[in-house]
Short mmCIF file of C-alpha atoms in Angstrom, two decimals:
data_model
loop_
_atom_site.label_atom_id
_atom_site.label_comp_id
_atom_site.label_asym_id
_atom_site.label_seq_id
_atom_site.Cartn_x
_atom_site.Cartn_y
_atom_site.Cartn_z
CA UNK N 1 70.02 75.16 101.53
CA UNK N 2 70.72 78.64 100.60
CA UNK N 3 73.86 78.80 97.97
CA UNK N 4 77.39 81.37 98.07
CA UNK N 5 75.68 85.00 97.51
CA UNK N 6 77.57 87.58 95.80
CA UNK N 7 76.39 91.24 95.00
CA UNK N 8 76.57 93.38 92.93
CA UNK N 9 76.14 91.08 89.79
CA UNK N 10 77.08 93.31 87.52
CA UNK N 11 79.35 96.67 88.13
CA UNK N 12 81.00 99.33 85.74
CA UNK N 13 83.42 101.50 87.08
CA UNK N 14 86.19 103.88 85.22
CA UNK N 15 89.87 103.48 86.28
CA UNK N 16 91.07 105.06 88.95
CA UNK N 17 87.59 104.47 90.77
CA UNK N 18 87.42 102.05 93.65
CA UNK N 19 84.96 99.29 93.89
CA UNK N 20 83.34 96.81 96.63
CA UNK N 21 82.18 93.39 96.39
CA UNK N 22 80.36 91.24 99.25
CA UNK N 23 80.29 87.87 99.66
CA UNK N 24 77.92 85.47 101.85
CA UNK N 25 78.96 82.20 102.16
CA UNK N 26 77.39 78.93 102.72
CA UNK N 27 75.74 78.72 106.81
CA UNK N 28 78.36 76.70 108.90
CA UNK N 29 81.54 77.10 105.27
CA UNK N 30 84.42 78.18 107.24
CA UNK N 31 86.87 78.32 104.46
CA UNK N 32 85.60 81.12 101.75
CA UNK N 33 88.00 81.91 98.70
CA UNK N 34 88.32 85.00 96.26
CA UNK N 35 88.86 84.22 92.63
CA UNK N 36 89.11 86.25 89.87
CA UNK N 37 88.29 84.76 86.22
CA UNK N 38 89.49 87.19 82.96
CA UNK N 39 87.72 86.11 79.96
CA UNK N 40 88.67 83.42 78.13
CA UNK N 41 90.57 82.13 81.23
CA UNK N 42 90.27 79.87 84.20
CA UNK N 43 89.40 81.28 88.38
CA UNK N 44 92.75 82.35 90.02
CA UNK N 45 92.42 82.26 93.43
CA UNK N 46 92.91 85.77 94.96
CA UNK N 47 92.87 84.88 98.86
CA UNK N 48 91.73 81.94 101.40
CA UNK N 49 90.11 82.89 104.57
CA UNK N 50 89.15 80.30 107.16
CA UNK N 51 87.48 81.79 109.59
CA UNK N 52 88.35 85.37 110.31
CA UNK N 53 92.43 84.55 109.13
CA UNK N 54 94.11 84.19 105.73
CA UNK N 55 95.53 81.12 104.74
CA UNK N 56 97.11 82.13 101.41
CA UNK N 57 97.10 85.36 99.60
CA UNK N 58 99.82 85.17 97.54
CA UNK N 59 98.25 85.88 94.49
CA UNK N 60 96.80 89.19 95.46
CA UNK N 61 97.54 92.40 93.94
CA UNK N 62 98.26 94.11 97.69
CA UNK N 63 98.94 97.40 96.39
CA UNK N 64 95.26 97.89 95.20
CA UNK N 65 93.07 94.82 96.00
CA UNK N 66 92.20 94.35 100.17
CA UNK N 67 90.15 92.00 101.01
CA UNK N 68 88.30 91.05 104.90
CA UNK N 69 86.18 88.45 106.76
CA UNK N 70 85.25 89.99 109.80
CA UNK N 71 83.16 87.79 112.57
CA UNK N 72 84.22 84.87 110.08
CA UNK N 73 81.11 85.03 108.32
CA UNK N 74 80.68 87.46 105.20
CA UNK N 75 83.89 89.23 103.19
CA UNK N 76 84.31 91.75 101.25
CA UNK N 77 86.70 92.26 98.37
CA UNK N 78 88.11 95.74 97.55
CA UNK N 79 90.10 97.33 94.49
CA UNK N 80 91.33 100.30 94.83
CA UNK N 81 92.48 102.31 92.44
CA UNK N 82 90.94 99.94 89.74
CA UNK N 83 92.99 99.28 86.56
CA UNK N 84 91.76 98.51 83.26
CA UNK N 85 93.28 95.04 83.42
CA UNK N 86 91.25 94.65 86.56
CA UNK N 87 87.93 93.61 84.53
CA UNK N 88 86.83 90.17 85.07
CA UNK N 89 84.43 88.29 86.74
CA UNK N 90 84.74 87.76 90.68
CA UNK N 91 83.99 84.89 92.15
CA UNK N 92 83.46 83.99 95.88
CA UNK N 93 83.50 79.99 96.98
CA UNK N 94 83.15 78.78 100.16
CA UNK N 95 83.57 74.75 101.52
CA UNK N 96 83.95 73.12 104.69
CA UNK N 97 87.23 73.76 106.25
CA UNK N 98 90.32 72.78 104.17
CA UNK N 99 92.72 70.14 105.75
CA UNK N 100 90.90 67.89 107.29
CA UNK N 101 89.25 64.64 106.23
CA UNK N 102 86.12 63.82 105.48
CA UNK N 103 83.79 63.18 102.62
CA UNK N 104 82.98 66.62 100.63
CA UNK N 105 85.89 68.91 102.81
CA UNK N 106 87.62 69.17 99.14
CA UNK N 107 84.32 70.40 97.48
CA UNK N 108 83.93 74.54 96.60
CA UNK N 109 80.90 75.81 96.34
CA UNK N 110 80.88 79.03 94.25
CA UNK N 111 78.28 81.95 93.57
CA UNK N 112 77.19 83.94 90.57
CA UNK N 113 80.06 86.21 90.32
CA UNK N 114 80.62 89.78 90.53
CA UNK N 115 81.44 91.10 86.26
CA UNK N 116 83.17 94.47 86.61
CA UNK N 117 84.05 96.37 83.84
CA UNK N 118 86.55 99.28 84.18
CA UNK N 119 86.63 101.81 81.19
CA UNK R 1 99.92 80.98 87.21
CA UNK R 2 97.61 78.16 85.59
CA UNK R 3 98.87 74.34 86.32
CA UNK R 4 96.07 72.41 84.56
CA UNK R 5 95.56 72.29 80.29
CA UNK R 6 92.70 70.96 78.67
CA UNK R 7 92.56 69.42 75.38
CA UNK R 8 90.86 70.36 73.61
CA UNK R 9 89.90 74.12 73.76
CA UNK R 10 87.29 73.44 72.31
CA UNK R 11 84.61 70.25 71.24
CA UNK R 12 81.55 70.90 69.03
CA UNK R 13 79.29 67.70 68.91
CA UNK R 14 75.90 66.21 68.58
CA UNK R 15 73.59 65.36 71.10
CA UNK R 16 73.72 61.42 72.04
CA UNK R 17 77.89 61.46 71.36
CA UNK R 18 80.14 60.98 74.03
CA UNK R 19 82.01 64.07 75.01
CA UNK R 20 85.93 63.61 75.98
CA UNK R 21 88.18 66.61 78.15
CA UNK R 22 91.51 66.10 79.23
CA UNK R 23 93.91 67.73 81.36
CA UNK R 24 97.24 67.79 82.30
CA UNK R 25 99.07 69.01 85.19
CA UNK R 26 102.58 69.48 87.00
CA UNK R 27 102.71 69.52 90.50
CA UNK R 28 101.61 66.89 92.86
CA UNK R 29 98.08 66.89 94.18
CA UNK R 30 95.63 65.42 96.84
CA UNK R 31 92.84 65.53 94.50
CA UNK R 32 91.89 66.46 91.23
CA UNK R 33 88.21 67.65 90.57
CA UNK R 34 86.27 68.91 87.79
CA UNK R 35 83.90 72.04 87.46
CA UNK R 36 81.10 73.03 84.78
CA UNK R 37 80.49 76.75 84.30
CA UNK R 38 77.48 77.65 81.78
CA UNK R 39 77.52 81.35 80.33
CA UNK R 40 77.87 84.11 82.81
CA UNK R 41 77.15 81.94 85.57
CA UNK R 42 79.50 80.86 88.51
CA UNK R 43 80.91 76.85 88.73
CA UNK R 44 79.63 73.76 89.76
CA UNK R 45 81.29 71.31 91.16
CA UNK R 46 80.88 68.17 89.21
CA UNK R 47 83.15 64.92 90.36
CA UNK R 48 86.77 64.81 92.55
CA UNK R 49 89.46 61.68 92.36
CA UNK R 50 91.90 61.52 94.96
CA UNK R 51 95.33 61.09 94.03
CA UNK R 52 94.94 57.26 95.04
CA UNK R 53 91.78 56.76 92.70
CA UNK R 54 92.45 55.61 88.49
CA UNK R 55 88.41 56.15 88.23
CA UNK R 56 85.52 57.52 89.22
CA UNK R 57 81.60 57.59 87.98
CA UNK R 58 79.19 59.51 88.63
CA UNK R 59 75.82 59.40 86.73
CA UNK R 60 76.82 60.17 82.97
CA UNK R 61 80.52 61.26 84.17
CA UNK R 62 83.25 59.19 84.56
CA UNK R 63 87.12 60.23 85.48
CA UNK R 64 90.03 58.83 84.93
CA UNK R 65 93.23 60.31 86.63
CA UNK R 66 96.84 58.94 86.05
CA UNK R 67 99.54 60.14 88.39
CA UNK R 68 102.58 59.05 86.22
CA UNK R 69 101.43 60.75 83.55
CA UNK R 70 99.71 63.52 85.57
CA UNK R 71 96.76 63.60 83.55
CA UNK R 72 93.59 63.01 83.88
CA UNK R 73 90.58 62.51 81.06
CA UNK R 74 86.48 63.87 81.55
CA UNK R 75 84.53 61.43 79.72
CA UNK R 76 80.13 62.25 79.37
CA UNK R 77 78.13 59.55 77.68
CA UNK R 78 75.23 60.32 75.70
CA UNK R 79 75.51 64.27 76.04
CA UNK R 80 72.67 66.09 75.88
CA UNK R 81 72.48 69.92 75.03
CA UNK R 82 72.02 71.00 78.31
CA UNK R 83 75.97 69.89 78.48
CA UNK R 84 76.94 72.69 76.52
CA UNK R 85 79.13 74.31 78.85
CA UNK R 86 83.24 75.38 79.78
CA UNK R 87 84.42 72.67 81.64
CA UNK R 88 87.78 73.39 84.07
CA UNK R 89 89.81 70.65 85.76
CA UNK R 90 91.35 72.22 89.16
CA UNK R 91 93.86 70.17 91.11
CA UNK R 92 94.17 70.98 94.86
CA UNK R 93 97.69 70.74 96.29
CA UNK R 94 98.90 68.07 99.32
CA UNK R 95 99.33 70.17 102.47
CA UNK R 96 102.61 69.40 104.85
CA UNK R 97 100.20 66.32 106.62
CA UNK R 98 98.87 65.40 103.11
CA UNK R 99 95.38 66.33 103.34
CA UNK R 100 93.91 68.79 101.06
CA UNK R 101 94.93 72.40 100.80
CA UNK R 102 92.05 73.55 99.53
CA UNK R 103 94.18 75.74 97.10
CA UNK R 104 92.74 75.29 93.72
CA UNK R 105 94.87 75.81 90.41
CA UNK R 106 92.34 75.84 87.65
CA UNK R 107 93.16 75.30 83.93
CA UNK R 108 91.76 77.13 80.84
CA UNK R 109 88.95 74.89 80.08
CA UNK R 110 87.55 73.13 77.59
CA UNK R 111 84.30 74.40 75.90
CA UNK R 112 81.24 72.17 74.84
CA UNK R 113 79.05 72.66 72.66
CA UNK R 114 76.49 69.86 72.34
CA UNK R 115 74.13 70.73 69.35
CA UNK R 116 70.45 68.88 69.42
#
């Protein structure tokens, strides 16, 4: 089974620049999350999509960062302008849909990460 | 904001010791789960206690999770030095009908280093 793909791994930008990161989640996932991990730090979870809605995106930064699932499938994650504070690894999870029981709903699956780097 | 702390920050050991992570937390949960993240690389989802479990094994991992105390302890026997790693515990939230949220609050982590 194919796992969460992310692109681009890696990604320097310099503030003020804007910057796009894609996310394909898990066939048949219909909950996919956006964290963002600064160095040194745990993921904080940007936004919660299941399906094509949000669930919770109270942590994110709406004056810059924008983030969409169209067709409920693959999302993309946008900052724009980027700051320099805005460096750190982005990470895209997906699991089965959240709230409901059954063995392994609970479990996040998460891909390699986006590393940006604004100078 | 970050609800979970490990002790310690980090553990330096040798290969064959036992290897021992806690975590507290503050809110009330559904479940409590653990992750593994080597360098540079994204997580992996390692074990998950429910907030009616004490303990859990799996393989070389076992869990213990106290609600009174809301804590919970990562124990790995006989590590080996492909354990070196940052380990997070994340605790995922009770919705209104007390399922999971699937809202993860992640702590700093702990990292191990497991020298051969």
């Amino acid at each position: 089974e194919a796992g969460v793909a992310q692109s681009p791994r890696y990604k320097i930008i310099e503030k003020r620049q804007s910057v796009a990161f894609w996310c394909n989640p898990i066939s048949g996932h219909a909950t996919l999350y956006w964290y963002q991990q600064i160095l040194g730090q745990g993921p904080k979870l940007l936004i919660q999509f299941q399906n094509n809605g949000v669930v919770d995106d109270s942590q994110l930064p709406k004056d810059r960062f924008s983030a969409e699932r169209l067709k409920g499938v693959d999302s993309t994650l946008k900052i724009q302008p980027a700051k320099l504070e805005d460096s750190a690894v982005y990470l895209c999870a997906s699991s089965l849909p959240s709230g409901g029981v059954g063995a392994g709903r609970e479990t996040q699956y998460f891909g390699p990460g986006t590393r940006l780097l604004v100078l | 904001s970050q609800q979970g702390e490990e002790d310690p920050q980090a553990l330096s050991i040798q290969e064959g010791e036992n290897a021992t992570m806690n975590c507290s937390y503050k809110t009330s949960i559904n479940n409590l789960q653990w992750y593994r993240q080597n360098s540079g690389r994204g997580l992996v989802h390692l074990i998950l206690i429910r907030s009616n479990e004490r303990e859990k094994h799996s393989g070389r991992l076992r869990v213990t999770l106290d609600t009174s105390k809301k804590s919970s302890s990562l124990l790995i026997t006989a590590s080996r030095a492909a354990d070196t790693a940052s380990y997070f515990c994340a605790t995922d939230p009770p919705n209104a009908g007390g399922t999971s949220y699937g809202k993860l609050t992640f702590g700093q982590g702990t990292i191990l280093t497991v020298h051969p």
